[in-house]
mmCIF file of C-alpha atoms in Angstrom:
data_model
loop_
_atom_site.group_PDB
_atom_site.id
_atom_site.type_symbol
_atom_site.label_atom_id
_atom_site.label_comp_id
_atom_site.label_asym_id
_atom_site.label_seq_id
_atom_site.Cartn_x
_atom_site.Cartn_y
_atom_site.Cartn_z
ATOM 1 C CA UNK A 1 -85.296 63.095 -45.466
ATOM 2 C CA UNK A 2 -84.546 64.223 -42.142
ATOM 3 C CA UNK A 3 -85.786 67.382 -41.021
ATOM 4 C CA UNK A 4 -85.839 69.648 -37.619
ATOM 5 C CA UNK A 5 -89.173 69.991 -37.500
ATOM 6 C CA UNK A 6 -89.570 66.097 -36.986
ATOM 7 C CA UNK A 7 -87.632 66.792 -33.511
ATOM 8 C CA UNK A 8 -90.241 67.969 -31.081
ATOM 9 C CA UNK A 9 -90.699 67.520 -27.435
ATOM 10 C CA UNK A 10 -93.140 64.653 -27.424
ATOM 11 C CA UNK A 11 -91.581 62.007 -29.322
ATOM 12 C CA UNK A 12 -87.665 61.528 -29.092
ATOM 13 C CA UNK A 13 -85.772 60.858 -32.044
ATOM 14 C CA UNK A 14 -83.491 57.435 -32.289
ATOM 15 C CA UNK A 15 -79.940 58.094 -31.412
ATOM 16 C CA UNK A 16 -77.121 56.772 -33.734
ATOM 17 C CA UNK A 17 -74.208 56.661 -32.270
ATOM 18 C CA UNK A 18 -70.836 56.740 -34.530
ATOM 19 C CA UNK A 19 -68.068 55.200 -32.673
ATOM 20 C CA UNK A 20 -67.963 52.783 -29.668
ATOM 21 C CA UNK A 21 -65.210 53.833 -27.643
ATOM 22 C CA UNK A 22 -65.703 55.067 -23.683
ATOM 23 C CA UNK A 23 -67.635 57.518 -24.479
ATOM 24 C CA UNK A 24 -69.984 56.748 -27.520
ATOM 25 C CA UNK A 25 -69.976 52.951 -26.227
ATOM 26 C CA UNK A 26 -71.336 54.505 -23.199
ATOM 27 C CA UNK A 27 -73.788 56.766 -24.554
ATOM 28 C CA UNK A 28 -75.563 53.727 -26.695
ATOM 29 C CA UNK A 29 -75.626 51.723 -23.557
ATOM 30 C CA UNK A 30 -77.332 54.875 -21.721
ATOM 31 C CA UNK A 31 -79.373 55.779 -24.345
ATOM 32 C CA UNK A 32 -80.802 52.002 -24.541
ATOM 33 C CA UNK A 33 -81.354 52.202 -20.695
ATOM 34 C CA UNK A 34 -83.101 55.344 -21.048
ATOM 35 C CA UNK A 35 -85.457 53.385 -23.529
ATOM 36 C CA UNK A 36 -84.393 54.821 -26.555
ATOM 37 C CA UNK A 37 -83.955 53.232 -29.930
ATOM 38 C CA UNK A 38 -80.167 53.611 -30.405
ATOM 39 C CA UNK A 39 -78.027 51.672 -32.963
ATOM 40 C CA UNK A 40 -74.125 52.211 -33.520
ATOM 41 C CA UNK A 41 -71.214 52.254 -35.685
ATOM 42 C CA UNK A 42 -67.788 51.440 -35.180
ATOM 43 C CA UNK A 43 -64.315 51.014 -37.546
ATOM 44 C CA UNK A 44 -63.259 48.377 -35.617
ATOM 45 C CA UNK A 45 -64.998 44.888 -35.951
ATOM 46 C CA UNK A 46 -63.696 43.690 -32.915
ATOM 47 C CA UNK A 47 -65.718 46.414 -31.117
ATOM 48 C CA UNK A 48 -68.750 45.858 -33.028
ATOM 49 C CA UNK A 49 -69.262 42.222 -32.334
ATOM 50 C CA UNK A 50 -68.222 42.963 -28.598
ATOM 51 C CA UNK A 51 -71.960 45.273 -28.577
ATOM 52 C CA UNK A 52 -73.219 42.822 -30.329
ATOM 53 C CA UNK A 53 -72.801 40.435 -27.925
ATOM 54 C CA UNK A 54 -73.703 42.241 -24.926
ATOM 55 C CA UNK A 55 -76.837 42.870 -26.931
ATOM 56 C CA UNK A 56 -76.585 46.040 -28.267
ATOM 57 C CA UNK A 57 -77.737 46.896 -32.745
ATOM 58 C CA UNK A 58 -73.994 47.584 -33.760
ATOM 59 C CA UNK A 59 -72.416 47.549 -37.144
ATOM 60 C CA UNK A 60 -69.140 48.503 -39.040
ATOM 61 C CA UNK A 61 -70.897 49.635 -42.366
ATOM 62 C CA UNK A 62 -70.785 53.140 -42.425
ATOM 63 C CA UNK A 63 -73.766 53.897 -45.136
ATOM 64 C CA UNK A 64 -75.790 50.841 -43.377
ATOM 65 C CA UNK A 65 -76.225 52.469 -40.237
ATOM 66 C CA UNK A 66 -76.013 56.170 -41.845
ATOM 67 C CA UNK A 67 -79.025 54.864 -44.132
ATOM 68 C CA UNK A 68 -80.772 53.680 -41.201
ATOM 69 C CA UNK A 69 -80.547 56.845 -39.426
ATOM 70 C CA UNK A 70 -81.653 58.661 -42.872
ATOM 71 C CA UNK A 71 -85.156 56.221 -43.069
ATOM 72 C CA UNK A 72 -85.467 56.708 -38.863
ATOM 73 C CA UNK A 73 -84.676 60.477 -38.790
ATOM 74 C CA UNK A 74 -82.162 59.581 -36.259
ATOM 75 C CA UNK A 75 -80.677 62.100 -34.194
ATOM 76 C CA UNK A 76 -76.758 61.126 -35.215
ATOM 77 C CA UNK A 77 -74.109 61.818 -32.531
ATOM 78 C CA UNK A 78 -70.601 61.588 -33.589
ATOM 79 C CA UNK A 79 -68.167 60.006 -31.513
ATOM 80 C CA UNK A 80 -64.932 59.320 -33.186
ATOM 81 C CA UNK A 81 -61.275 61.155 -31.910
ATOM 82 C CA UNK A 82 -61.131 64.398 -33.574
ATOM 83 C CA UNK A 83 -58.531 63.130 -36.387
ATOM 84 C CA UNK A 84 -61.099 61.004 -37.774
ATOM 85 C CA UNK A 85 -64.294 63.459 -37.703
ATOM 86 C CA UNK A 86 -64.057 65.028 -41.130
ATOM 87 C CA UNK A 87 -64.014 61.791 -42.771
ATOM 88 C CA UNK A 88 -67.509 60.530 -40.603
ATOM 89 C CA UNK A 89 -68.808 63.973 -41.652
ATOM 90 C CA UNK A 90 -68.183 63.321 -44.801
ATOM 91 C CA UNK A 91 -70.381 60.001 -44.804
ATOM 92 C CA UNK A 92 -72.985 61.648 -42.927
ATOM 93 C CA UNK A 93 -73.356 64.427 -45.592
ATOM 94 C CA UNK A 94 -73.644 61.460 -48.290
ATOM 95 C CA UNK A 95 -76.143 59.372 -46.485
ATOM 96 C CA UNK A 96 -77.825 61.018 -43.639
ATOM 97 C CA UNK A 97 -77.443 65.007 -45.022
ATOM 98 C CA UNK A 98 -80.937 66.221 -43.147
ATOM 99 C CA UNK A 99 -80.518 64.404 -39.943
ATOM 100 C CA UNK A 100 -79.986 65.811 -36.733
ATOM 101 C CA UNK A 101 -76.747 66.320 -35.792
ATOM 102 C CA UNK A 102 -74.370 66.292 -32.647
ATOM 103 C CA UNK A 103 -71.036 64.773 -31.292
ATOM 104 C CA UNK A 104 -69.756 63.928 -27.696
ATOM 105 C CA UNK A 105 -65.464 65.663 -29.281
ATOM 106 C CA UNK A 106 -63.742 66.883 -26.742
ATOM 107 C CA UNK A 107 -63.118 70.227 -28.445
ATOM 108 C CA UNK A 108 -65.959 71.995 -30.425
ATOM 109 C CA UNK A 109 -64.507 75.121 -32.522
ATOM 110 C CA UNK A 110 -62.839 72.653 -34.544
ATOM 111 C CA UNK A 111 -65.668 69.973 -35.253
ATOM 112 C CA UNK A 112 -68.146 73.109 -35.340
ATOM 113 C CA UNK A 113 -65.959 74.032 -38.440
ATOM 114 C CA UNK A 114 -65.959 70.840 -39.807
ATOM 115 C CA UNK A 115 -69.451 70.537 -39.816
ATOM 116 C CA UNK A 116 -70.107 73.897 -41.539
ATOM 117 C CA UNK A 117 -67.299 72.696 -44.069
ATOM 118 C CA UNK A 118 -69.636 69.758 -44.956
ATOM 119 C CA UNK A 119 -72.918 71.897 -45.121
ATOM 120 C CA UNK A 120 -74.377 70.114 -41.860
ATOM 121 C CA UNK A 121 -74.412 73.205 -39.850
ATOM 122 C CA UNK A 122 -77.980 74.378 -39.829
ATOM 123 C CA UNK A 123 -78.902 70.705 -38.113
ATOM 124 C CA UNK A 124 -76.037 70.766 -35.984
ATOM 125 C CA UNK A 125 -75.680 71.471 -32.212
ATOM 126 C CA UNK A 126 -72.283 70.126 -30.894
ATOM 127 C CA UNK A 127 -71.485 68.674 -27.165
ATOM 128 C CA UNK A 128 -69.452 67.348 -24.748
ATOM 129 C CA UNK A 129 -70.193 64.905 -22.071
ATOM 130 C CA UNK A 130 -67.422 65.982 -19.200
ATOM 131 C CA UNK A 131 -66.926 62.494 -18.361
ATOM 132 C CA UNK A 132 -64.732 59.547 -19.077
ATOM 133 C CA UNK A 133 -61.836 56.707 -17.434
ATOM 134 C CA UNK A 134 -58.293 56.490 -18.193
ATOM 135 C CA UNK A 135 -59.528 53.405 -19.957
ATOM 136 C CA UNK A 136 -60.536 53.324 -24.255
ATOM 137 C CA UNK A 137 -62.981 51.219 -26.045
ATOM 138 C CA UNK A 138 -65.835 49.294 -25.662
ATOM 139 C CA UNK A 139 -65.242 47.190 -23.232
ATOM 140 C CA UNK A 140 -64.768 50.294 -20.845
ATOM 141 C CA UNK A 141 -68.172 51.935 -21.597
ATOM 142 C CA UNK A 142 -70.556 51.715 -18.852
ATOM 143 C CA UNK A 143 -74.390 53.162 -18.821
ATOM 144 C CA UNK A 144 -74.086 54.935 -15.919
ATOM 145 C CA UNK A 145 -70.328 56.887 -16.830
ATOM 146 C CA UNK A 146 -72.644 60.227 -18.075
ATOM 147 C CA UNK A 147 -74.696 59.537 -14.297
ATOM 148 C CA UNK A 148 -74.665 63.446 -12.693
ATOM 149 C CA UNK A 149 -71.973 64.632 -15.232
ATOM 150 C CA UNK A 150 -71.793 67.845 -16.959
ATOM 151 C CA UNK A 151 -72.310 67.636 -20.588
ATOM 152 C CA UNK A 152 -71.968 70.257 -22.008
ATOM 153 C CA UNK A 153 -74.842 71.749 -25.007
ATOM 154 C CA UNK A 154 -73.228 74.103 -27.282
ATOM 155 C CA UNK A 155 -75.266 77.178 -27.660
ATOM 156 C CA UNK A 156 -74.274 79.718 -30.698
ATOM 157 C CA UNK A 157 -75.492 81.826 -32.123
ATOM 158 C CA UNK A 158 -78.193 81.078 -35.033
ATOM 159 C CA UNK A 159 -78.177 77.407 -33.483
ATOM 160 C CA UNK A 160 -81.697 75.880 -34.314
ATOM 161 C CA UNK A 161 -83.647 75.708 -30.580
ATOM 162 C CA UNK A 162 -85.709 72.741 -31.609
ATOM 163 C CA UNK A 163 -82.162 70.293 -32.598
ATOM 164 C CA UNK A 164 -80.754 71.850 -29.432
ATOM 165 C CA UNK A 165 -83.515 70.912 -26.949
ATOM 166 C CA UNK A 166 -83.339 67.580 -28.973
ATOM 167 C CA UNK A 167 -79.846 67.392 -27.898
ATOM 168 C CA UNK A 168 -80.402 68.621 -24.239
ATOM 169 C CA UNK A 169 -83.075 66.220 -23.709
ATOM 170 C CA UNK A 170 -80.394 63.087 -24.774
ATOM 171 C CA UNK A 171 -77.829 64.041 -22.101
ATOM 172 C CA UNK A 172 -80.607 64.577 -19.536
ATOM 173 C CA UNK A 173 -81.846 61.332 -20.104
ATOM 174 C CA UNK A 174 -78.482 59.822 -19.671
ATOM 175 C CA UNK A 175 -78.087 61.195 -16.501
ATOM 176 C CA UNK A 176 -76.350 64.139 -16.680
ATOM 177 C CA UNK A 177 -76.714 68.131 -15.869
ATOM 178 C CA UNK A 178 -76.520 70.477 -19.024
ATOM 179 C CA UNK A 179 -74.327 73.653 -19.088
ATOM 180 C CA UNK A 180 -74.871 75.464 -22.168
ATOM 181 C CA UNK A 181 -72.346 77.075 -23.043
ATOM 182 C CA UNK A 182 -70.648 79.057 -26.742
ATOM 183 C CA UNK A 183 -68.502 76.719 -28.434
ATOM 184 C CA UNK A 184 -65.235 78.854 -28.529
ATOM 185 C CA UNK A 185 -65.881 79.789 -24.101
ATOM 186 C CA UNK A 186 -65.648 75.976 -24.351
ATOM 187 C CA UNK A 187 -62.507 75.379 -25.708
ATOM 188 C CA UNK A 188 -60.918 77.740 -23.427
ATOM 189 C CA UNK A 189 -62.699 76.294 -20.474
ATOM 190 C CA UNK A 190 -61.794 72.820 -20.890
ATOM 191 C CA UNK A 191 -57.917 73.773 -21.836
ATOM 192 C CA UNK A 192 -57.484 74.816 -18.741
ATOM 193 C CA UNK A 193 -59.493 71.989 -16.457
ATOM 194 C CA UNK A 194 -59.200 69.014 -19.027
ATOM 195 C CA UNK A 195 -56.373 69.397 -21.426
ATOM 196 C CA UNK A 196 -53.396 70.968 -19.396
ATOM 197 C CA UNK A 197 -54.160 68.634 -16.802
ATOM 198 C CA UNK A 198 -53.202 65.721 -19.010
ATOM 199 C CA UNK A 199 -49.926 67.480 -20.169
ATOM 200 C CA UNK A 200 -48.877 67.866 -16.502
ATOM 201 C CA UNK A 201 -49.725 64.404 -15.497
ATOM 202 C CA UNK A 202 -48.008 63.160 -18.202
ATOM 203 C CA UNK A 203 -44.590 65.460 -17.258
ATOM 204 C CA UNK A 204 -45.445 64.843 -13.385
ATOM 205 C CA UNK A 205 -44.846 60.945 -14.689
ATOM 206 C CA UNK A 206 -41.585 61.413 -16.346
ATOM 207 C CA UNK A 207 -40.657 63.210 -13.146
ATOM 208 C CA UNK A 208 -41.156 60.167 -11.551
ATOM 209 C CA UNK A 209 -39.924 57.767 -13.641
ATOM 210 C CA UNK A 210 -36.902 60.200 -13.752
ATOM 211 C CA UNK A 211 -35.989 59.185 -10.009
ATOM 212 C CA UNK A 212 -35.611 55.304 -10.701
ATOM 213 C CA UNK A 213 -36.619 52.424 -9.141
ATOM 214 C CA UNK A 214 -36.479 53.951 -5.727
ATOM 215 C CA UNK A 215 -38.686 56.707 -6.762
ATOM 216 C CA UNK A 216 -41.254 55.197 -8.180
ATOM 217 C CA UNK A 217 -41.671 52.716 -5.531
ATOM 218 C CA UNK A 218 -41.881 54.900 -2.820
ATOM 219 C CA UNK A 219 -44.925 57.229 -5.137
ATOM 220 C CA UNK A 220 -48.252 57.094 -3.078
ATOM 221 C CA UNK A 221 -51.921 58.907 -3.454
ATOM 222 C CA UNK A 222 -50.609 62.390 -4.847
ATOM 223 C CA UNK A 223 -48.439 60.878 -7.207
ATOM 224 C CA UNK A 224 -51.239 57.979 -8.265
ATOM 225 C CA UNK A 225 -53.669 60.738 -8.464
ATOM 226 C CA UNK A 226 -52.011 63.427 -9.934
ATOM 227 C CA UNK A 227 -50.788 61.170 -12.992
ATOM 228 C CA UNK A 228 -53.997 58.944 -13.472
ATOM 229 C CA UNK A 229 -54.718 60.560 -16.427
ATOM 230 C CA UNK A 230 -51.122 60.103 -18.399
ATOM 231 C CA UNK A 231 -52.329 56.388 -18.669
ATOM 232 C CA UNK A 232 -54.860 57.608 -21.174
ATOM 233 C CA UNK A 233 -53.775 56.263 -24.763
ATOM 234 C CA UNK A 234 -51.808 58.627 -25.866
ATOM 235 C CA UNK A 235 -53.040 58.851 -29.313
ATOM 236 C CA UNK A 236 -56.399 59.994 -27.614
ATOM 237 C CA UNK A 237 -54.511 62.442 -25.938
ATOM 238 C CA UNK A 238 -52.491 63.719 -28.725
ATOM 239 C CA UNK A 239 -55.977 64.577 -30.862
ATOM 240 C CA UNK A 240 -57.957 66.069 -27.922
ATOM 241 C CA UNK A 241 -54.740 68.679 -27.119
ATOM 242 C CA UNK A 242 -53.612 69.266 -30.599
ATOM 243 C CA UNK A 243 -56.998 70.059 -31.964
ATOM 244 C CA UNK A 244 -56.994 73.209 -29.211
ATOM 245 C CA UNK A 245 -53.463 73.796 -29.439
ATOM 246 C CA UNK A 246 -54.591 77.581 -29.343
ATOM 247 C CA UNK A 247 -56.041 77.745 -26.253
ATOM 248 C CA UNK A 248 -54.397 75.298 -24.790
ATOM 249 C CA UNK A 249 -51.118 77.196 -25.579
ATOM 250 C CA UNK A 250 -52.436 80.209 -23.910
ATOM 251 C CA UNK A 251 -53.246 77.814 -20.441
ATOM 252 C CA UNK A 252 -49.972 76.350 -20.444
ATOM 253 C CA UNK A 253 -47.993 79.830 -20.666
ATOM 254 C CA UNK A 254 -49.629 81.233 -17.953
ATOM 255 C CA UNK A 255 -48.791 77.944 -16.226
ATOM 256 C CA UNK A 256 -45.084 77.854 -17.252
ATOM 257 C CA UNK A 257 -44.943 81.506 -15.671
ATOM 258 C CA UNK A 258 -46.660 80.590 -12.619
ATOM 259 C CA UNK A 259 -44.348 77.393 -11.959
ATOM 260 C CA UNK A 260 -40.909 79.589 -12.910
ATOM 261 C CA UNK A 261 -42.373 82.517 -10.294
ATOM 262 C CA UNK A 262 -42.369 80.080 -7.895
ATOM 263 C CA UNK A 263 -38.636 78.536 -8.749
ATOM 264 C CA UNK A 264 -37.750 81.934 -8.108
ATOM 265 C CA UNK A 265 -39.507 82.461 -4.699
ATOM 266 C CA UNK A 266 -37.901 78.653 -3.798
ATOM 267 C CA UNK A 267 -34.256 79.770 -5.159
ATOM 268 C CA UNK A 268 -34.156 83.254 -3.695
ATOM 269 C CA UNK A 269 -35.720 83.234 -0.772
ATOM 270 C CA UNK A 270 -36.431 79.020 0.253
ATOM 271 C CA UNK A 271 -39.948 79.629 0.203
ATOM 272 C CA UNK A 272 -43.377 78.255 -1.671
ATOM 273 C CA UNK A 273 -45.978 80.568 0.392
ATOM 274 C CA UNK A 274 -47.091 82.382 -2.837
ATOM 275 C CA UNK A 275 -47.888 79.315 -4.683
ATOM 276 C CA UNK A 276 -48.876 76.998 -2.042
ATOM 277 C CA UNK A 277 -51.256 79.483 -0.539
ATOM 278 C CA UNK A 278 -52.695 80.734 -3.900
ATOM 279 C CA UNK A 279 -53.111 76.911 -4.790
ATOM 280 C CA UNK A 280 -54.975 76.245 -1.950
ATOM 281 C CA UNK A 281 -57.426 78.624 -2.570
ATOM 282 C CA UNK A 282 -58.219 77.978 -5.981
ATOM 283 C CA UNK A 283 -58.334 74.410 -4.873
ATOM 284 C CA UNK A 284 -61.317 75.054 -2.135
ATOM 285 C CA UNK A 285 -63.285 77.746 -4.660
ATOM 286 C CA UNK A 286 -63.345 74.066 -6.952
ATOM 287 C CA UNK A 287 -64.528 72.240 -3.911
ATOM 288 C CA UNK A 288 -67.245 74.743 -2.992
ATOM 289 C CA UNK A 289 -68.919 75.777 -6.743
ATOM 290 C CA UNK A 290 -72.311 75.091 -6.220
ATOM 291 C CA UNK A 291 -74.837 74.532 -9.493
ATOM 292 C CA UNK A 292 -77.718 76.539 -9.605
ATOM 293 C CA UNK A 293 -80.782 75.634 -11.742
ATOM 294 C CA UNK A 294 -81.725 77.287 -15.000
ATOM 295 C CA UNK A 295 -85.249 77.658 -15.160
ATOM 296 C CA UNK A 296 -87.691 80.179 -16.940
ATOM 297 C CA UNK A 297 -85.663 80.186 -20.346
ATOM 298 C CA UNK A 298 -87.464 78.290 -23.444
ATOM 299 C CA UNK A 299 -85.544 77.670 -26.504
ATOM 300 C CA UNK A 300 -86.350 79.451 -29.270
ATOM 301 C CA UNK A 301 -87.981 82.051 -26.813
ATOM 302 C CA UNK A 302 -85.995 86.190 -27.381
ATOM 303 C CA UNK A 303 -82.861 86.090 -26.699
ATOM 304 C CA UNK A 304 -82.829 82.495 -25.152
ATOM 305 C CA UNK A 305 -78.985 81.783 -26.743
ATOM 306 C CA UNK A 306 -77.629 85.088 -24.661
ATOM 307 C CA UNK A 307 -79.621 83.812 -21.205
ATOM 308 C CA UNK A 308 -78.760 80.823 -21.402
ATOM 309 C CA UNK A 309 -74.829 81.603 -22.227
ATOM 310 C CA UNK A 310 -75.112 84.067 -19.694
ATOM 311 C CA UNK A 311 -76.318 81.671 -16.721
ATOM 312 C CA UNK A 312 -73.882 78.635 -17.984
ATOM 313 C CA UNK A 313 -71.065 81.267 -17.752
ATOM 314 C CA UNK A 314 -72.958 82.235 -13.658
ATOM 315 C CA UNK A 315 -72.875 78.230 -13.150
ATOM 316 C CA UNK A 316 -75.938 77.352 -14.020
ATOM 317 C CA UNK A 317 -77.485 74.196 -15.171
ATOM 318 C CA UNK A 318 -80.163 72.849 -16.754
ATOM 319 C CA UNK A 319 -81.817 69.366 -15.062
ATOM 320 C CA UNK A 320 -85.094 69.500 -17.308
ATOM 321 C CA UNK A 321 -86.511 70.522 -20.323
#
């Protein structure tokens, strides 16, 4: 069986990744660059015998590659859309129950509930790469998508230190910077720069689309841009937003109230100073965050899970462990 203690600092675990879209296709294929055993799962055969052929240990038997990571004490990542994570956790409780465990969901209240719901919660750390294309599956995955990312490390409380440096150490080595950050901070982060940014690209769209022909063929760079992500597959969409319909709720009223204040300003007095102005601003604080390093903060060390919330929260960043 599969226990923390096996994770340690000197000898990385094998990843197993479950699901090959963008972004679990991408993390075998960075995981194998990084010179890590890695194997995969995926539903789809299609997908499978695509990483097969581009050379990559890929199979769509569930309890094969679950067993696998069981005999290898694999570090398992979970990469399937939310909808289908309960039934993967399921599988993972049957056939890999003491491995560690993480996932690369775009939300993590939800999954971090799932997980308990299964009894995988004392080897489970949850994350989420802040990467990705407009494009799905594994022909889109690319090594180097996760390449000075954020990916973000949840850090809760009671989480086991050694599973989470595991899990810090794996998006390090593929490239990215780690914010660690609590899981439900998270949610409400990424409503508001990930989630309600694909509901308003996909309305800026039908605005488009809305003025015809002559419209659409007169849209340039801010319309390209600012809709780039409504040709995500909506079905991806759909699972990432619903699953933090709360917060993402609370990021879209404030929104709606911000966009009729300005209808307001533009019907009563012609004018879009207050938003244009305010917008700007927020726009250049964006442009000029700068990422500090964490340092000095061990795992497992007192109160390491408050520090390191703390300085994620500041805009810190972790680039070694």
């Amino acid at each position: 069986m599969c226990h923390p203690e096996h994770v340690s600092a000197h000898v990385e675990p094998p990843v197993c990744v479950l699901g090959l879209g963008l972004i679990g296709g991408s993390l075998l294929r960075a995981a194998v660059a990084a010179g890590r055993e890695a194997w995969g799962y995926n539903r789809s055969v299609s997908a499978v015998e695509q990483a097969r052929a581009d050379g990559f240990d890929a199979s769509a038997d569930l309890a094969e590659v679950l067993g696998k990571a069981q005999a290898r004490r694999a570090l398992v990542v979970v990469g399937v859309p939310m909808p289908a994570v309960d039934g993967v956790l399921a599988a993972v409780a049957e056939f890999a129950p003491g491995c560690p465990l993480t996932d690369v969901v775009s939300v993590k209240a939800p999954v971090s509930a799932a997980v308990a719901a299964h009894g995988l919660a004392a080897r489970y750390v949850g994350g989420h790469p802040m990467a990705g294309t407009a494009e799905s599956g594994w022909t889109a995955s690319d090594a180097n998508l996760f390449r000075d990312a954020v990916w973000v490390v949840a850090t809760d409380n009671g989480v086991d230190p050694a599973i989470w440096s595991a899990v810090a150490r794996l998006a390090l080595a593929c490239g990215s910077v780690v914010v660690p950050a609590e899981s439900v901070e998270h949610d409400g982060a990424v409503a508001r720069i990930s989630h309600l940014p694909h509901l308003l690209a996909e309305a800026l769209a039908l605005s488009g689309a809305a003025g015809g022909d002559l419209a659409l063929g007169l849209a340039a760079g801010s319309f390209r841009d600012g809709t780039r992500v409504a040709g995500s597959a909506p079905a991806l969409v759909r699972a990432m937003c619903e699953a933090n319909a709360d917060a993402l709720l609370a990021a879209l009223d404030e929104t709606l109230t911000v966009l009729s204040t300005a209808r307001t300003a533009l019907a009563d007095f012609a004018s879009t100073a207050e938003l244009v102005e305010a917008g700007y601003d927020a726009r250049l604080r964006y442009e000029n965050v700068e990422r500090w390093e964490i340092t000095g903060i061990e795992p497992g060390s007192p109160d390491w899970v408050e520090r390191l919330r703390d300085a994620g929260r500041r805009g810190g960043v972790l680039r070694a462990l």
